[in-house]
């Protein structure tokens, strides 16, 4: 008797949520009879926890290191009782809505810690057991590669010798950038040269994930590494080499980063390893950034955020703002006749000019259009006439020149070349 069904449902349901996005849903309950209930509340929280045990050789007892970090906690009552204090019989449906904060990390499940976001509904039953229903959501915090330090060209160079091997092994791997987005087909170039006397059994390119867990006790940390992607390059005979020419390396669907998290650090490394049968391996690695927003090409339009939900949209053309509008000149918008140089051969008639004129004709009162080359020549001839060439080019130019406006002698600043006749000083204008 009482509540036979109590369920929390997210509508619309999404596989991934982003910071700043709304999380909506409903709490549905079926009561076969009236039941005493204090309230029906919905709690939305996000937090991170870290915990691991460390057993030392001198002590059989394990030491537990742990830490926690809350990000937010929202709570609201979707139903409250009236004076009777009873939940009526029948079907009930209560909507709720929360908004994710902006400065939160992505969801993460590690070996010694996690970051989780949970929506939980509780019916507080009086003189009975509470009814609960919870749902976990996945949050992805976008990481823009353009804003990181991964814009340089990737390069792995390592030359080393292995034990019992005469001669070095050279590793050279290059890529376009030090980062890539999830799901990208990353192109790799390089060469593995074996100058030793032993065969390189296998050469593998790894994408390695390193998670560092921090504890608040004694400032101790725990490092966990695992390989999330590998690419088999092949074996190399003694004195031989193997090359890579734009070999595709697919970036898997992994958590890009743990920004805004203080108790866990997440990094990725691109590592190449040359393995021998019975000798030490030769390897080299560099840090690699995995993001969700690709690099912005130089000169391209920044439309990378258009596919993200709840992303800011560009303002409409008729949008009014507090900034004054810039007035632009439109031919025909003034009562005065425009000058002749506004009429170009490729420009159509003004808005005030009647459209009944035949194509190519000139309205009454307007001069004939002048071709652009002739117009430029006339302007340069009238305004930019240079002084005549000196009859004695080997002699130094005069130290003074007559002003174009007042014809007074003015000292020249630059005495190495003849002065243009249109230049003058502001004092005589």
Short mmCIF file of C-alpha atoms in Angstrom, two decimals:
data_model
loop_
_atom_site.label_atom_id
_atom_site.label_comp_id
_atom_site.label_asym_id
_atom_site.label_seq_id
_atom_site.Cartn_x
_atom_site.Cartn_y
_atom_site.Cartn_z
CA UNK A 1 0.00 0.00 0.00
CA UNK A 2 1.10 3.61 -0.40
CA UNK A 3 3.56 4.57 -3.15
CA UNK A 4 3.72 1.71 -5.64
CA UNK A 5 5.90 3.53 -8.17
CA UNK A 6 8.39 6.37 -7.73
CA UNK A 7 10.62 7.26 -10.71
CA UNK A 8 12.83 10.17 -11.79
CA UNK A 9 13.09 10.73 -15.56
CA UNK A 10 15.20 13.27 -17.47
CA UNK A 11 13.32 14.92 -20.33
CA UNK A 12 14.69 15.61 -22.83
CA UNK A 13 17.29 12.94 -22.19
CA UNK A 14 20.84 13.66 -23.38
CA UNK A 15 23.89 11.45 -23.38
CA UNK A 16 26.23 14.37 -22.64
CA UNK A 17 25.62 17.72 -20.92
CA UNK A 18 27.79 20.82 -21.06
CA UNK A 19 28.54 23.46 -18.38
CA UNK A 20 25.87 26.13 -18.29
CA UNK A 21 23.25 23.83 -19.79
CA UNK A 22 19.85 23.17 -18.22
CA UNK A 23 19.00 19.74 -16.81
CA UNK A 24 15.25 19.11 -16.90
CA UNK A 25 13.08 16.19 -15.92
CA UNK A 26 10.07 14.90 -14.04
CA UNK A 27 9.35 12.95 -10.91
CA UNK A 28 6.49 10.49 -11.43
CA UNK A 29 4.73 8.74 -8.58
CA UNK A 30 1.76 6.39 -8.32
CA UNK A 31 -0.05 6.27 -4.96
CA UNK A 32 -2.61 3.52 -4.45
CA UNK A 33 -3.95 5.32 -1.39
CA UNK A 34 -3.37 8.51 0.53
CA UNK A 35 -0.11 8.39 2.42
CA UNK A 36 1.45 10.62 5.06
CA UNK A 37 4.41 12.35 3.38
CA UNK A 38 6.57 15.22 4.59
CA UNK A 39 7.77 16.35 1.13
CA UNK A 40 9.03 15.23 -2.25
CA UNK A 41 12.42 16.80 -2.90
CA UNK A 42 14.91 16.70 -5.76
CA UNK A 43 18.64 17.11 -5.15
CA UNK A 44 21.23 17.84 -7.83
CA UNK A 45 24.87 17.66 -6.83
CA UNK A 46 28.33 17.24 -8.30
CA UNK A 47 31.45 16.22 -6.41
CA UNK A 48 34.77 14.39 -6.70
CA UNK A 49 36.29 11.80 -4.38
CA UNK A 50 39.73 10.20 -4.17
CA UNK A 51 40.70 7.19 -2.05
CA UNK A 52 43.43 4.55 -2.01
CA UNK A 53 45.19 2.27 0.48
CA UNK A 54 48.95 2.14 0.92
CA UNK A 55 50.56 -0.84 2.63
CA UNK A 56 54.18 -0.32 3.73
CA UNK A 57 56.71 -3.12 4.17
CA UNK A 58 57.41 -2.31 7.83
CA UNK A 59 53.77 -2.14 8.86
CA UNK A 60 51.04 -4.61 8.04
CA UNK A 61 48.31 -2.03 8.58
CA UNK A 62 47.13 -0.18 5.48
CA UNK A 63 47.05 3.59 5.45
CA UNK A 64 44.07 5.12 3.72
CA UNK A 65 44.52 8.34 1.77
CA UNK A 66 41.43 10.17 0.64
CA UNK A 67 40.11 13.56 -0.40
CA UNK A 68 36.84 15.04 -1.60
CA UNK A 69 35.84 18.18 -3.46
CA UNK A 70 32.23 19.43 -3.84
CA UNK A 71 31.30 21.55 -6.85
CA UNK A 72 27.63 22.35 -6.28
CA UNK A 73 24.53 21.14 -4.47
CA UNK A 74 21.01 22.24 -5.39
CA UNK A 75 17.84 21.12 -3.64
CA UNK A 76 14.19 21.95 -4.22
CA UNK A 77 10.82 20.61 -3.07
CA UNK A 78 8.58 19.65 -5.98
CA UNK A 79 5.69 18.82 -3.62
CA UNK A 80 4.80 19.94 -0.10
CA UNK A 81 1.84 18.69 1.97
CA UNK A 82 -1.18 20.73 2.91
CA UNK A 83 -2.78 20.85 6.33
CA UNK A 84 -3.73 17.16 6.14
CA UNK A 85 -0.10 16.12 5.63
CA UNK A 86 -1.06 13.41 3.12
CA UNK A 87 -0.10 12.68 -0.45
CA UNK A 88 -3.36 12.08 -2.33
CA UNK A 89 -3.96 8.81 -4.14
CA UNK A 90 -3.50 8.71 -7.91
CA UNK A 91 -0.84 9.51 -10.49
CA UNK A 92 1.48 12.43 -9.80
CA UNK A 93 3.89 14.24 -12.10
CA UNK A 94 6.22 16.99 -10.82
CA UNK A 95 8.63 18.80 -13.19
CA UNK A 96 12.00 20.19 -12.13
CA UNK A 97 14.80 22.14 -13.76
CA UNK A 98 18.40 22.89 -12.75
CA UNK A 99 21.26 24.67 -14.48
CA UNK A 100 24.81 23.38 -14.50
CA UNK A 101 27.47 25.85 -13.31
CA UNK A 102 30.16 26.97 -15.72
CA UNK A 103 33.33 26.19 -13.76
CA UNK A 104 32.97 22.43 -13.32
CA UNK A 105 35.17 19.55 -14.57
CA UNK A 106 34.14 16.72 -16.85
CA UNK A 107 32.74 13.46 -15.55
CA UNK A 108 35.47 10.93 -14.84
CA UNK A 109 35.79 7.37 -13.55
CA UNK A 110 39.30 6.35 -12.51
CA UNK A 111 40.92 3.57 -10.56
CA UNK A 112 41.33 5.61 -7.37
CA UNK A 113 38.82 8.41 -7.83
CA UNK A 114 35.83 9.73 -9.72
CA UNK A 115 33.87 12.86 -10.64
CA UNK A 116 30.11 12.29 -10.68
CA UNK A 117 26.97 14.34 -11.21
CA UNK A 118 23.75 12.95 -9.75
CA UNK A 119 20.08 13.90 -9.74
CA UNK A 120 18.19 12.28 -6.88
CA UNK A 121 14.51 12.38 -5.91
CA UNK A 122 13.34 11.42 -2.39
CA UNK A 123 9.84 11.05 -1.02
CA UNK A 124 9.99 11.62 2.75
CA UNK A 125 7.47 9.12 4.07
CA UNK A 126 6.27 9.63 7.62
CA UNK A 127 6.33 6.49 9.77
CA UNK A 128 7.83 4.46 6.93
CA UNK A 129 10.73 4.00 4.55
CA UNK A 130 11.59 6.76 2.12
CA UNK A 131 11.25 6.23 -1.62
CA UNK A 132 14.29 7.17 -3.71
CA UNK A 133 15.21 7.35 -7.38
CA UNK A 134 18.45 8.70 -8.84
CA UNK A 135 20.05 9.26 -12.24
CA UNK A 136 23.70 10.00 -13.07
CA UNK A 137 24.52 12.31 -15.97
CA UNK A 138 27.70 12.72 -18.01
CA UNK A 139 29.20 16.22 -18.20
CA UNK A 140 31.77 17.23 -20.79
CA UNK A 141 33.74 20.42 -20.22
CA UNK A 142 34.91 21.72 -23.65
CA UNK A 143 38.64 22.21 -24.15
CA UNK A 144 39.69 24.57 -26.93
CA UNK A 145 43.01 23.53 -28.45
CA UNK A 146 43.61 27.04 -29.80
CA UNK A 147 43.82 28.37 -26.23
CA UNK A 148 46.43 25.78 -25.18
CA UNK A 149 50.16 25.55 -25.83
CA UNK A 150 49.71 22.69 -28.32
CA UNK A 151 49.93 24.81 -31.48
CA UNK A 152 53.58 23.99 -32.18
CA UNK A 153 54.68 21.09 -34.35
CA UNK A 154 55.00 17.76 -32.55
CA UNK A 155 58.44 16.21 -32.56
CA UNK A 156 59.90 13.13 -30.85
CA UNK A 157 63.64 12.63 -31.32
CA UNK A 158 65.49 9.95 -29.40
CA UNK A 159 68.73 8.12 -30.12
CA UNK A 160 69.86 5.61 -27.54
CA UNK A 161 71.55 2.26 -27.15
CA UNK A 162 70.21 -0.83 -25.47
CA UNK A 163 72.09 -3.32 -23.35
CA UNK A 164 74.16 -5.92 -25.24
CA UNK A 165 73.47 -4.05 -28.48
CA UNK A 166 76.27 -2.42 -30.38
CA UNK A 167 74.97 0.63 -32.13
CA UNK A 168 72.15 3.04 -31.40
CA UNK A 169 68.48 3.03 -32.30
CA UNK A 170 67.13 6.29 -33.68
CA UNK A 171 63.48 7.29 -33.19
CA UNK A 172 61.98 10.20 -35.09
CA UNK A 173 58.22 10.95 -34.98
CA UNK A 174 56.58 14.19 -36.09
CA UNK A 175 53.05 15.55 -36.26
CA UNK A 176 51.31 18.74 -37.23
CA UNK A 177 50.39 19.80 -33.68
CA UNK A 178 50.94 18.75 -30.08
CA UNK A 179 47.20 18.09 -29.76
CA UNK A 180 44.08 16.72 -31.43
CA UNK A 181 40.37 16.50 -30.76
CA UNK A 182 38.46 13.37 -29.77
CA UNK A 183 37.73 11.23 -32.83
CA UNK A 184 40.28 12.98 -35.05
CA UNK A 185 42.37 11.07 -37.57
CA UNK A 186 45.76 12.36 -36.48
CA UNK A 187 48.51 12.02 -39.10
CA UNK A 188 51.94 10.79 -38.01
CA UNK A 189 55.22 10.87 -39.89
CA UNK A 190 58.60 9.54 -38.89
CA UNK A 191 61.29 6.93 -39.11
CA UNK A 192 62.73 4.24 -36.86
CA UNK A 193 66.33 3.37 -37.77
CA UNK A 194 68.10 0.37 -36.24
CA UNK A 195 71.88 0.81 -36.28
CA UNK A 196 72.47 -1.97 -33.75
CA UNK A 197 73.30 -5.64 -34.29
CA UNK A 198 70.03 -6.92 -32.83
CA UNK A 199 66.58 -6.96 -34.36
CA UNK A 200 63.90 -4.60 -33.10
CA UNK A 201 61.04 -7.03 -32.52
CA UNK A 202 58.28 -4.41 -32.52
CA UNK A 203 57.82 -0.66 -32.68
CA UNK A 204 54.63 0.71 -31.13
CA UNK A 205 53.18 4.20 -30.86
CA UNK A 206 51.10 4.69 -27.70
CA UNK A 207 48.66 7.29 -26.47
CA UNK A 208 49.13 7.05 -22.70
CA UNK A 209 46.84 8.46 -20.03
CA UNK A 210 48.34 9.56 -16.72
CA UNK A 211 46.11 10.40 -13.76
CA UNK A 212 47.59 11.88 -10.59
CA UNK A 213 45.41 11.62 -7.47
CA UNK A 214 46.11 14.05 -4.64
CA UNK A 215 45.33 13.43 -0.99
CA UNK A 216 44.94 16.10 1.66
CA UNK A 217 46.76 13.92 4.17
CA UNK A 218 50.52 14.53 4.18
CA UNK A 219 50.20 15.91 0.64
CA UNK A 220 50.57 12.43 -0.81
CA UNK A 221 49.75 11.61 -4.42
CA UNK A 222 49.10 8.44 -6.40
CA UNK A 223 49.95 8.06 -10.10
CA UNK A 224 48.07 5.70 -12.39
CA UNK A 225 48.96 5.17 -16.05
CA UNK A 226 47.30 3.19 -18.80
CA UNK A 227 47.44 2.98 -22.59
CA UNK A 228 44.26 4.10 -24.32
CA UNK A 229 45.43 3.71 -27.94
CA UNK A 230 48.32 2.03 -29.76
CA UNK A 231 49.60 1.81 -33.33
CA UNK A 232 51.79 -1.08 -34.50
CA UNK A 233 54.62 0.22 -36.68
CA UNK A 234 56.50 -3.05 -37.22
CA UNK A 235 59.83 -4.76 -36.69
CA UNK A 236 63.19 -3.42 -37.87
CA UNK A 237 66.10 -5.61 -38.91
CA UNK A 238 69.69 -4.71 -37.95
CA UNK A 239 70.96 -1.93 -40.18
CA UNK A 240 67.49 -1.28 -41.59
CA UNK A 241 64.82 1.37 -41.01
CA UNK A 242 61.05 1.71 -41.28
CA UNK A 243 59.20 4.91 -42.14
CA UNK A 244 55.79 6.43 -41.53
CA UNK A 245 54.16 8.64 -44.15
CA UNK A 246 50.95 10.30 -42.90
CA UNK A 247 49.95 7.20 -40.96
CA UNK A 248 46.45 7.68 -39.43
CA UNK A 249 46.27 7.54 -35.65
CA UNK A 250 42.68 7.76 -34.38
CA UNK A 251 42.22 9.61 -31.10
CA UNK A 252 39.77 7.59 -28.95
CA UNK A 253 36.80 8.92 -27.01
CA UNK A 254 38.49 9.80 -23.74
CA UNK A 255 38.02 12.55 -21.17
CA UNK A 256 39.85 15.59 -22.61
CA UNK A 257 40.94 17.09 -19.29
CA UNK A 258 40.02 17.77 -15.68
CA UNK A 259 39.95 21.54 -15.58
CA UNK A 260 38.58 23.06 -12.35
CA UNK A 261 39.50 19.90 -10.37
CA UNK A 262 42.05 20.29 -7.58
CA UNK A 263 42.42 16.70 -6.39
CA UNK A 264 43.03 15.00 -9.77
CA UNK A 265 45.31 15.84 -12.71
CA UNK A 266 44.84 14.28 -16.13
CA UNK A 267 47.49 14.33 -18.85
CA UNK A 268 48.16 12.46 -22.09
CA UNK A 269 51.47 11.48 -23.66
CA UNK A 270 52.42 10.27 -27.11
CA UNK A 271 55.08 7.60 -26.68
CA UNK A 272 57.04 5.53 -29.20
CA UNK A 273 58.79 2.34 -28.03
CA UNK A 274 61.28 0.11 -29.83
CA UNK A 275 61.22 -3.32 -28.14
CA UNK A 276 63.99 -5.91 -28.22
CA UNK A 277 63.76 -9.58 -27.39
CA UNK A 278 66.06 -9.64 -24.36
CA UNK A 279 67.36 -6.09 -24.01
CA UNK A 280 66.05 -2.85 -22.65
CA UNK A 281 63.58 -0.90 -24.72
CA UNK A 282 64.39 2.40 -26.40
CA UNK A 283 61.56 4.92 -26.03
CA UNK A 284 60.71 8.60 -26.26
CA UNK A 285 57.59 10.54 -25.37
CA UNK A 286 56.11 14.05 -25.37
CA UNK A 287 53.01 15.51 -23.77
CA UNK A 288 49.93 15.43 -26.00
CA UNK A 289 46.78 17.51 -25.51
CA UNK A 290 43.38 15.94 -26.21
CA UNK A 291 40.61 18.50 -26.68
CA UNK A 292 37.07 18.85 -27.94
CA UNK A 293 37.31 22.07 -30.01
CA UNK A 294 39.77 21.93 -32.94
CA UNK A 295 42.37 24.49 -33.84
CA UNK A 296 41.08 27.65 -35.51
CA UNK A 297 42.70 28.06 -38.91
CA UNK A 298 44.35 31.39 -39.54
CA UNK A 299 42.01 33.62 -41.50
CA UNK A 300 39.04 31.27 -41.04
CA UNK A 301 35.68 32.03 -39.51
CA UNK A 302 35.25 31.09 -35.87
CA UNK A 303 32.20 28.82 -36.26
CA UNK A 304 33.45 26.05 -33.98
CA UNK A 305 30.79 26.67 -31.30
CA UNK A 306 27.75 26.46 -33.55
CA UNK A 307 27.13 22.76 -32.88
CA UNK A 308 27.34 23.09 -29.10
CA UNK A 309 24.02 23.30 -27.26
CA UNK A 310 23.13 26.54 -25.55
CA UNK A 311 25.97 28.29 -27.35
CA UNK A 312 25.69 32.06 -27.78
CA UNK A 313 24.31 33.05 -31.15
CA UNK A 314 25.35 36.00 -33.27
CA UNK A 315 23.06 39.04 -32.87
CA UNK A 316 20.47 39.63 -35.53
CA UNK A 317 20.87 42.37 -38.09
CA UNK A 318 17.93 44.33 -36.65
CA UNK A 319 19.13 43.97 -33.07
CA UNK A 320 19.24 47.24 -31.15
CA UNK A 321 22.04 47.79 -28.67
CA UNK A 322 23.37 50.58 -26.54
CA UNK A 323 26.14 51.30 -29.03
CA UNK A 324 25.40 53.94 -31.67
CA UNK A 325 24.96 52.75 -35.21
CA UNK A 326 27.68 53.69 -37.67
CA UNK A 327 26.29 55.93 -40.38
CA UNK A 328 27.33 54.90 -43.87
CA UNK A 329 27.16 57.08 -46.95
CA UNK A 330 24.58 56.04 -49.51
CA UNK A 331 24.58 57.81 -52.89
CA UNK A 332 21.36 59.74 -53.22
CA UNK A 333 20.71 59.99 -49.48
CA UNK A 334 21.59 63.72 -49.42
CA UNK A 335 19.82 66.63 -51.06
CA UNK A 336 23.10 67.74 -52.65
CA UNK A 337 24.25 66.32 -55.92
CA UNK A 338 27.10 63.87 -55.42
CA UNK A 339 30.46 64.73 -56.97
CA UNK A 340 31.37 63.20 -60.27
CA UNK A 341 33.99 60.79 -58.89
CA UNK A 342 31.27 58.78 -57.06
CA UNK A 343 29.96 57.64 -60.43
CA UNK A 344 32.05 54.70 -61.57
CA UNK A 345 31.49 52.60 -64.70
CA UNK A 346 30.44 49.52 -62.65
CA UNK A 347 28.17 51.36 -60.21
CA UNK A 348 24.42 51.44 -60.75
CA UNK A 349 22.17 54.50 -60.40
CA UNK A 350 21.25 55.93 -57.02
CA UNK A 351 18.05 55.09 -55.16
CA UNK A 352 16.65 58.55 -55.95
CA UNK A 353 17.28 58.18 -59.67
CA UNK A 354 14.33 56.86 -61.65
CA UNK A 355 14.70 53.31 -62.90
CA UNK A 356 12.99 54.24 -66.19
CA UNK A 357 16.29 55.38 -67.70
CA UNK A 358 17.78 53.09 -70.32
CA UNK A 359 20.73 50.99 -69.19
CA UNK A 360 24.04 52.80 -69.50
CA UNK A 361 22.54 56.30 -69.77
CA UNK A 362 23.48 59.22 -67.51
CA UNK A 363 20.79 61.29 -65.68
CA UNK A 364 20.36 64.94 -66.51
CA UNK A 365 22.77 67.18 -64.62
CA UNK A 366 25.43 64.52 -64.10
CA UNK A 367 28.69 64.48 -66.04
CA UNK A 368 29.75 61.59 -68.15
CA UNK A 369 31.46 58.82 -66.16
CA UNK A 370 35.20 58.89 -66.47
CA UNK A 371 37.15 55.62 -66.74
CA UNK A 372 39.10 54.74 -63.64
CA UNK A 373 42.52 54.88 -65.29
CA UNK A 374 41.91 58.34 -66.79
CA UNK A 375 40.47 59.63 -63.49
CA UNK A 376 43.53 58.46 -61.56
CA UNK A 377 45.80 60.10 -64.11
CA UNK A 378 43.92 63.39 -63.89
CA UNK A 379 44.07 63.40 -60.10
CA UNK A 380 47.77 62.66 -60.06
CA UNK A 381 48.38 65.28 -62.71
CA UNK A 382 46.43 68.02 -60.93
CA UNK A 383 47.29 67.33 -57.29
CA UNK A 384 50.58 65.51 -57.34
CA UNK A 385 52.68 67.40 -59.83
CA UNK A 386 56.33 67.05 -59.01
CA UNK A 387 58.93 69.77 -59.40
CA UNK A 388 60.79 69.68 -62.68
CA UNK A 389 63.91 67.64 -62.78
CA UNK A 390 67.08 69.49 -61.94
CA UNK A 391 69.38 70.38 -64.76
CA UNK A 392 72.32 69.45 -62.60
CA UNK A 393 71.44 66.07 -61.04
CA UNK A 394 74.84 65.62 -59.41
CA UNK A 395 74.45 68.78 -57.33
CA UNK A 396 72.78 68.72 -53.90
CA UNK A 397 69.15 69.94 -53.78
CA UNK A 398 68.45 73.39 -52.44
CA UNK A 399 68.09 73.84 -48.69
CA UNK A 400 64.85 75.83 -49.06
CA UNK A 401 61.79 75.47 -51.22
CA UNK A 402 58.87 77.84 -51.91
CA UNK A 403 55.68 77.00 -50.05
CA UNK A 404 52.83 75.80 -52.23
CA UNK A 405 50.32 78.05 -50.44
CA UNK A 406 52.15 81.25 -49.48
CA UNK A 407 55.18 81.04 -51.82
CA UNK A 408 57.55 81.86 -48.92
CA UNK A 409 60.85 80.12 -48.63
CA UNK A 410 60.73 77.27 -46.13
CA UNK A 411 63.62 75.20 -44.79
CA UNK A 412 63.43 71.60 -45.90
CA UNK A 413 63.57 68.66 -43.50
CA UNK A 414 64.74 66.12 -46.06
CA UNK A 415 67.50 67.50 -48.32
CA UNK A 416 68.39 64.31 -50.17
CA UNK A 417 65.68 64.49 -52.84
CA UNK A 418 63.69 67.24 -54.62
CA UNK A 419 60.61 68.21 -52.61
CA UNK A 420 57.09 67.69 -53.98
CA UNK A 421 55.44 70.99 -54.80
CA UNK A 422 52.18 70.12 -53.01
CA UNK A 423 53.80 69.67 -49.59
CA UNK A 424 53.79 72.61 -47.18
CA UNK A 425 53.63 73.47 -43.47
CA UNK A 426 50.62 73.77 -41.22
CA UNK A 427 51.70 77.24 -40.08
CA UNK A 428 50.71 78.91 -43.34
CA UNK A 429 47.33 77.19 -43.83
#
